[in-house]
Tab-separated table of C-alpha atoms in Angstrom:
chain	number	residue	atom	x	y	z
A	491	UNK	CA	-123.756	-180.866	-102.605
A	492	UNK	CA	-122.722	-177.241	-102.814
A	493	UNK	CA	-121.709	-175.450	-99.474
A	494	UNK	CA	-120.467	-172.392	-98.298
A	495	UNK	CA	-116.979	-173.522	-98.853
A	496	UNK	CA	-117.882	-173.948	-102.645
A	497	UNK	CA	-119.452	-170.802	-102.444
A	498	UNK	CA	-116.460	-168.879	-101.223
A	499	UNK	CA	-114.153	-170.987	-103.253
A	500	UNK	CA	-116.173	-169.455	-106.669
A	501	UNK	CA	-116.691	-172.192	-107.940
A	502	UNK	CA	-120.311	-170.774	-109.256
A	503	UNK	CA	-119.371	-171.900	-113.134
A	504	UNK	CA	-118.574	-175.400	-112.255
A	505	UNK	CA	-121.422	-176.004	-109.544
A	506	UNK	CA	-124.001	-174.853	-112.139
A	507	UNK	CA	-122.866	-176.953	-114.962
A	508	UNK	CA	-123.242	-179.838	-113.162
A	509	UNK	CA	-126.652	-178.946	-112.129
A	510	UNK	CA	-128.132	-177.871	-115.459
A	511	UNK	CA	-126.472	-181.284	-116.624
A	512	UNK	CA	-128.649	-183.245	-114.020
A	513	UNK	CA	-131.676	-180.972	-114.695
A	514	UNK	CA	-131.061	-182.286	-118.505
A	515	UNK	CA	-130.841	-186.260	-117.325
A	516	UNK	CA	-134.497	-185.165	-116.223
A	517	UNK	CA	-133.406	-185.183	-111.821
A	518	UNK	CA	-135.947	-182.083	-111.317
A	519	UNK	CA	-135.919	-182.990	-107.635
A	520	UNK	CA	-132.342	-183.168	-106.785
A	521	UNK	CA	-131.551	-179.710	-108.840
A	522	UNK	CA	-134.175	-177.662	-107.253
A	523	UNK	CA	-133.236	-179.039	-103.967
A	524	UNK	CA	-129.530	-178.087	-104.269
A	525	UNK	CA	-130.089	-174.781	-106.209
A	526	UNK	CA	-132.403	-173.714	-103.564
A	527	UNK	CA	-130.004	-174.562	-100.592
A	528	UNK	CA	-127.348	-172.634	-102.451
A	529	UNK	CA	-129.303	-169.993	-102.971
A	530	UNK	CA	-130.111	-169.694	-99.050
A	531	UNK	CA	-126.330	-169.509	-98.293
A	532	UNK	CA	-125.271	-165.677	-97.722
A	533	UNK	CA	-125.462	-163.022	-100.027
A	534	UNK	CA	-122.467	-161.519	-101.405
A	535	UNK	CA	-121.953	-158.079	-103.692
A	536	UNK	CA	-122.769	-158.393	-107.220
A	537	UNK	CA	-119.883	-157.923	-108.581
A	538	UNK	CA	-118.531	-161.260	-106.940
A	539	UNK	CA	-121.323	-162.878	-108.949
A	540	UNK	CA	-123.061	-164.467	-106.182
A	541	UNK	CA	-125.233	-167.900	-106.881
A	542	UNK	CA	-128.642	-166.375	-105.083
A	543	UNK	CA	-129.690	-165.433	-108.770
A	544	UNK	CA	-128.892	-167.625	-110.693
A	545	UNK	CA	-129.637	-170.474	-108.292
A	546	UNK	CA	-133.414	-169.142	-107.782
A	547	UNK	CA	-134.062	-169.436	-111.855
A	548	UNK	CA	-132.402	-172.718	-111.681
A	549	UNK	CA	-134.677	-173.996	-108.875
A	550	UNK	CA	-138.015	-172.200	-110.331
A	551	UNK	CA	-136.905	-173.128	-113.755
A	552	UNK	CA	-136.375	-176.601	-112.505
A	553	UNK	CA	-140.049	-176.664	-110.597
A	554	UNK	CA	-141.801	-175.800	-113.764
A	555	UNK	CA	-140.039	-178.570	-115.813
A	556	UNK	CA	-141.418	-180.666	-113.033
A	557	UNK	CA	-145.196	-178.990	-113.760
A	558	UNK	CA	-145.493	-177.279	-110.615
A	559	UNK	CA	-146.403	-174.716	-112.568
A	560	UNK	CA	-148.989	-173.018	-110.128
A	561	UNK	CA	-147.464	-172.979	-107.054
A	562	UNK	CA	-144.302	-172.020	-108.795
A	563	UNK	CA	-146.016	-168.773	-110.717
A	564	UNK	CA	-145.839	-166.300	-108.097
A	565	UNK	CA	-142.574	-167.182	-106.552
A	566	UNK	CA	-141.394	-166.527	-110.513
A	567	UNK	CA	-143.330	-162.942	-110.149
A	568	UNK	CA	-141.496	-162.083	-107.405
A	569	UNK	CA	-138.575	-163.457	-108.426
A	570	UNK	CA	-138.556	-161.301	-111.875
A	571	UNK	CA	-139.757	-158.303	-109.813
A	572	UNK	CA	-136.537	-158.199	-107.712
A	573	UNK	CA	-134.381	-158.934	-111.125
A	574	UNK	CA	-133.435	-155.678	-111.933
A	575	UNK	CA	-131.571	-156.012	-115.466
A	576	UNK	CA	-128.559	-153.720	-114.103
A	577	UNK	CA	-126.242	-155.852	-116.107
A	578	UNK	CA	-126.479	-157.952	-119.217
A	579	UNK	CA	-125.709	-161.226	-117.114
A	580	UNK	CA	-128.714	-160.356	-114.672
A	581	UNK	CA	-130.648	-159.396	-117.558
A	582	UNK	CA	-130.175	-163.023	-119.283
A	583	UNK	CA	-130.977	-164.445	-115.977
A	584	UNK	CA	-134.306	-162.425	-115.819
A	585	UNK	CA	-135.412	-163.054	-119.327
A	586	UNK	CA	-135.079	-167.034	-118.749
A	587	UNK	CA	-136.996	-166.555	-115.686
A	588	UNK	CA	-139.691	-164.858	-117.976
A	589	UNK	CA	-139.277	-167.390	-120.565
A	590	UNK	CA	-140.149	-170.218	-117.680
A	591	UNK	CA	-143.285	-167.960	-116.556
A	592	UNK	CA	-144.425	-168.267	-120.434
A	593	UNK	CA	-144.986	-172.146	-119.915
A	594	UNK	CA	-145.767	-171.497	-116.675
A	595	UNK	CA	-148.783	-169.671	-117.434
A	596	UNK	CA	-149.435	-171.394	-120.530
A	597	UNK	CA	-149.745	-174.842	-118.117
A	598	UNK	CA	-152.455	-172.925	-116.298
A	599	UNK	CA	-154.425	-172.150	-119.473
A	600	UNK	CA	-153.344	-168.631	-119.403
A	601	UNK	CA	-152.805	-168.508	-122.952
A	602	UNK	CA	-152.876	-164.494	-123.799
A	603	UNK	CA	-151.103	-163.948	-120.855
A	604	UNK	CA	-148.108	-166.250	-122.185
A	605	UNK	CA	-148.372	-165.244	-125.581
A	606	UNK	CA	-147.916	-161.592	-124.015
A	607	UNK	CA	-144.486	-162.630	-121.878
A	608	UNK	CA	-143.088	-164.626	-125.062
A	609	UNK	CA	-143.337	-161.549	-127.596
A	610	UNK	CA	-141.594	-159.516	-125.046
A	611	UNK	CA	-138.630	-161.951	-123.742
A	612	UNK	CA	-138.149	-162.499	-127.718
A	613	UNK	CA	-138.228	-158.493	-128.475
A	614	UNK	CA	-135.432	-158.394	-125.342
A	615	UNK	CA	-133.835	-161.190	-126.743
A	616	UNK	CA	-133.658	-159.294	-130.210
A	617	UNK	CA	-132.417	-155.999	-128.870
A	618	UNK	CA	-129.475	-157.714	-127.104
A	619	UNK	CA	-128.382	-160.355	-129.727
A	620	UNK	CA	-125.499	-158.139	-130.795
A	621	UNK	CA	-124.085	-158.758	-127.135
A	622	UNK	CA	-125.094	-161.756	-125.694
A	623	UNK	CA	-125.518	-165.676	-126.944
A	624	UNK	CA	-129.077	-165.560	-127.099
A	625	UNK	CA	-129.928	-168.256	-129.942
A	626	UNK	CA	-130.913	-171.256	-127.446
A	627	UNK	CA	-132.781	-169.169	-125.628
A	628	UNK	CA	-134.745	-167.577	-128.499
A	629	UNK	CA	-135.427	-170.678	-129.946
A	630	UNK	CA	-136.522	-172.293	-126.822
A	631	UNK	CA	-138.784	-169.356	-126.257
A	632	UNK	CA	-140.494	-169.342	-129.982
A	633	UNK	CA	-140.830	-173.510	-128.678
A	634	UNK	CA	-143.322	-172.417	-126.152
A	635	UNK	CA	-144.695	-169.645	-127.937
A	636	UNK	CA	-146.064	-172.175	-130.777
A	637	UNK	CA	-147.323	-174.553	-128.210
A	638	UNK	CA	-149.458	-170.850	-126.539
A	639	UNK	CA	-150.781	-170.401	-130.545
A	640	UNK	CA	-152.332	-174.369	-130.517
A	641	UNK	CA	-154.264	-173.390	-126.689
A	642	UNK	CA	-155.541	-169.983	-128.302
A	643	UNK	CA	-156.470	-172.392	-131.428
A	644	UNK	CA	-154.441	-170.125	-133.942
A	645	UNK	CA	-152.856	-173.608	-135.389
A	646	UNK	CA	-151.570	-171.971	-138.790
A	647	UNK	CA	-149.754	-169.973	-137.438
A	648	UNK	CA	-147.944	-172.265	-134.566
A	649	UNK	CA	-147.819	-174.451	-137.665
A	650	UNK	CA	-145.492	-171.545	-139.466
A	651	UNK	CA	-143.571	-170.904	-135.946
A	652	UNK	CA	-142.470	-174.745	-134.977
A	653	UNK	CA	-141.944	-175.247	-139.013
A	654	UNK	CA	-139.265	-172.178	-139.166
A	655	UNK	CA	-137.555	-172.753	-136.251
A	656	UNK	CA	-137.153	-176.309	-136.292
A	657	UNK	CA	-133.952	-175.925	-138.203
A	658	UNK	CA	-132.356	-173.912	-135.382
A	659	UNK	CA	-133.376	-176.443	-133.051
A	660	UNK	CA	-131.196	-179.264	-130.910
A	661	UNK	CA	-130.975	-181.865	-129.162
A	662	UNK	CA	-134.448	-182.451	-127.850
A	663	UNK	CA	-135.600	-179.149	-128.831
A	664	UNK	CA	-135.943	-180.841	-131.987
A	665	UNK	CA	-138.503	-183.826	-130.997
A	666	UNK	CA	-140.608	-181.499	-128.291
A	667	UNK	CA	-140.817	-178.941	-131.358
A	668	UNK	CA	-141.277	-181.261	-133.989
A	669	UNK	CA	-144.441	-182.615	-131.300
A	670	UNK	CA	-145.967	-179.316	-131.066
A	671	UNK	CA	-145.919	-179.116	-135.135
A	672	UNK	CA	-147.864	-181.949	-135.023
A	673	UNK	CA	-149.914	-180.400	-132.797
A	674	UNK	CA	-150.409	-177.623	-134.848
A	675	UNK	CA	-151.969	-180.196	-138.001
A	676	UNK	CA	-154.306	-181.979	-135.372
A	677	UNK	CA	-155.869	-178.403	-134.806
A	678	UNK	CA	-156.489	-177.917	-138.516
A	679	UNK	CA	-157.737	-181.645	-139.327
A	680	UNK	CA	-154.468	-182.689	-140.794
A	681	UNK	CA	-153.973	-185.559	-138.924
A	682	UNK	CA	-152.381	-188.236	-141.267
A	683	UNK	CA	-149.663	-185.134	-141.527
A	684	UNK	CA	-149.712	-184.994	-137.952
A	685	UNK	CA	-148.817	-188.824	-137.102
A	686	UNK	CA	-145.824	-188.779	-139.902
A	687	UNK	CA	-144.637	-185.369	-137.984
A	688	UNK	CA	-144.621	-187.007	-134.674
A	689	UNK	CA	-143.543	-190.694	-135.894
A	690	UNK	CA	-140.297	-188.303	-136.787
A	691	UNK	CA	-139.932	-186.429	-133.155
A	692	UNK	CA	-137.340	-188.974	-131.795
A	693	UNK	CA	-136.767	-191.605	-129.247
A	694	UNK	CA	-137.039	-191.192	-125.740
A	695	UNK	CA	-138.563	-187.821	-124.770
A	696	UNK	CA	-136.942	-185.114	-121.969
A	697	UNK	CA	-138.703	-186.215	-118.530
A	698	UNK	CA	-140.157	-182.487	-119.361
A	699	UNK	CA	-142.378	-183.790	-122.583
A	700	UNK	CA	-142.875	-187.043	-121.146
A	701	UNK	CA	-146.518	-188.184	-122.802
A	702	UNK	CA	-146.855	-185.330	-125.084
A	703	UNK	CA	-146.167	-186.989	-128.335
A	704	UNK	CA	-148.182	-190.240	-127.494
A	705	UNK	CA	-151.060	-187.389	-126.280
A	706	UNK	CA	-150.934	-185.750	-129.788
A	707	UNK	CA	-150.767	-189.379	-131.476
A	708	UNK	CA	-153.722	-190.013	-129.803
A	709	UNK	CA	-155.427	-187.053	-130.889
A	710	UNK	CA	-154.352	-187.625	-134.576
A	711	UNK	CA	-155.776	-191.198	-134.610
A	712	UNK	CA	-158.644	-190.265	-133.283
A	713	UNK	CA	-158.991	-187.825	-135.397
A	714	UNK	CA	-158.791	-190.883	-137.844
A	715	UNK	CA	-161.097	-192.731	-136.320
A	716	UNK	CA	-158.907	-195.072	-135.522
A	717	UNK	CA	-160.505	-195.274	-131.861
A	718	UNK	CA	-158.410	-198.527	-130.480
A	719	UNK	CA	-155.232	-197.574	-131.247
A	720	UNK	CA	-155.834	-193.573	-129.806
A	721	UNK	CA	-157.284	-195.499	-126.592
A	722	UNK	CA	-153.449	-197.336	-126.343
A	723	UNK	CA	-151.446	-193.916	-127.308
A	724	UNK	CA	-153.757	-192.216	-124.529
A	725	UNK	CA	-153.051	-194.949	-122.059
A	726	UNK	CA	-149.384	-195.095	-123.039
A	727	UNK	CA	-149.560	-190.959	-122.891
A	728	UNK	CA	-151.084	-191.380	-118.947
A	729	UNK	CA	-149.014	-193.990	-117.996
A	730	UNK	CA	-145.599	-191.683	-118.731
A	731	UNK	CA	-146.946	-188.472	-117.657
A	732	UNK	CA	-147.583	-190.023	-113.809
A	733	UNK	CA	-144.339	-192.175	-114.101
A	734	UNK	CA	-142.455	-189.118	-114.949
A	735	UNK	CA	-144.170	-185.580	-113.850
A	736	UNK	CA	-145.355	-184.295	-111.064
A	737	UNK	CA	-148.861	-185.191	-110.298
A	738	UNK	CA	-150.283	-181.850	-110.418
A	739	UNK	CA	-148.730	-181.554	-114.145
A	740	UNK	CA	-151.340	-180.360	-116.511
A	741	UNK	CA	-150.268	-182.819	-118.992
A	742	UNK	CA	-151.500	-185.595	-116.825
A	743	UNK	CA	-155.257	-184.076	-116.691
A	744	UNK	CA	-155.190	-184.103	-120.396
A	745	UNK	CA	-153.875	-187.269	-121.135
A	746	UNK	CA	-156.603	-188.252	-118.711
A	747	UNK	CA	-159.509	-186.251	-120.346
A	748	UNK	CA	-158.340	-187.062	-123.671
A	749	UNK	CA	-158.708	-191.219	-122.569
A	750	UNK	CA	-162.164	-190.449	-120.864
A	751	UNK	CA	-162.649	-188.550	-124.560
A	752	UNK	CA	-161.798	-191.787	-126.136
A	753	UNK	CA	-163.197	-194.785	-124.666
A	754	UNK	CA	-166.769	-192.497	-123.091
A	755	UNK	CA	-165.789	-192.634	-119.663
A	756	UNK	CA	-165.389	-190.564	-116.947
A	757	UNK	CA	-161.910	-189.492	-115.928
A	758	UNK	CA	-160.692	-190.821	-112.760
């Protein structure tokens, strides 16, 4: 647990590391609990790179991951507000924050709002390539972007977005991408495209995209009519979105609709 002995030791580089490695193992709890108690210890000058920053994207970065994505939304406001890009570090730090409020809003249906954020965190991102290691950012950022495109139901073109990019993906940027593709040919009717797309996003999923290729499987074999099997990707969608998100997740309402969808029943 970081304290204000770590903190005065400057040991920022080493602290975060290990707390973007646990956000990565999918322990969304732990990290936003620790990068919020480090950033309550006391503020220093910028120029000693203090963790208040950089622990406050962590922790709302960290609570949308989770899908607390509305009660997290105007904390990430603020927190952007106060962000002043005075350097290029703080500037980095502000444009993740603004890539977070892109899925943040795009949980809460938000779509042209998202879309909005993502074109301009990717024309910062642009601007500043020449000077800073933007690439996983970008990419992560065009990720959510195509996912915005399949809620405002312009699937060709998140199709031509996840396609393009999914070369410059990794690690399991490649899977959630390869998932939203998919999504992509269920909103255009394609879904015999769709299932071979997600049959090839991967083994186990980040905790972050837990149920979201069993949700679009369902939606492609439906699609099929192939109304038992969707029922048992919905159920397996459901069952991994409350095992693994927060409750008030969007994903889990969908997964839920989506099963009411499928078997003619009310959602619980």
């Amino acid at each position: 647990m970081t304290t204000i002995r770590t903190a005065r030791d400057s040991r920022w580089e080493e602290t975060f590391t290990r707390l973007r490695s646990m956000s990565g193992e999918g322990r969304y709890e732990e990290v936003e609990s620790e990068a919020r108690a480090l950033a309550a210890l006391p503020r220093r000058p910028w120029r000693r790179r203090p963790p208040h920053w950089e622990a406050r994207v962590l922790a709302t970065g960290t609570a949308v991951m989770h899908g607390r994505t509305a009660e997290t939304l105007d904390e990430l406001d603020a927190l952007i507000a106060e962000l002043e890009p005075v350097g290029l570090n703080s500037l980095m730090l502000r444009l993740i924050a603004r890539s977070n409020r892109v899925v943040a809003l795009s949980g809460l249906r938000r779509y042209a709002e998202a879309e909005t954020e993502a074109l301009g965190v990717l024309g910062e991102l642009n601007r500043i390539a020449d000077r800073a290691p933007v690439a996983g950012l970008e990419v992560n950022t065009l990720g959510h972007l195509a996912a915005v495109l399949c809620g405002l139901g312009r699937h060709e073109e998140a199709e031509a977005l996840a396609r393009g990019n999914l070369p410059r993906a990794n690690g399991p940027a490649v899977g959630v991408l390869r998932t939203t593709l998919a999504r992509s040919l269920n909103g255009q009717g394609r879904h015999e495209e769709a299932l071979a797309e997600v049959g090839g996003s991967g083994p186990q999923s980040p905790r972050y995209a837990a149920g979201y290729a069993d949700l679009v499987t369902a939606e492609a074999l439906l699609g099929l009519g192939r109304r038992a099997e969707a029922e048992t990707a919905a159920r397996r969608a459901l069952v991994d979105c409350e095992r693994r998100l927060h409750p008030a997740h969007p994903r889990t309402g969908e997964a839920r609709a989506l099963l009411a969808r499928v078997t003619g029943e009310e959602p619980h």
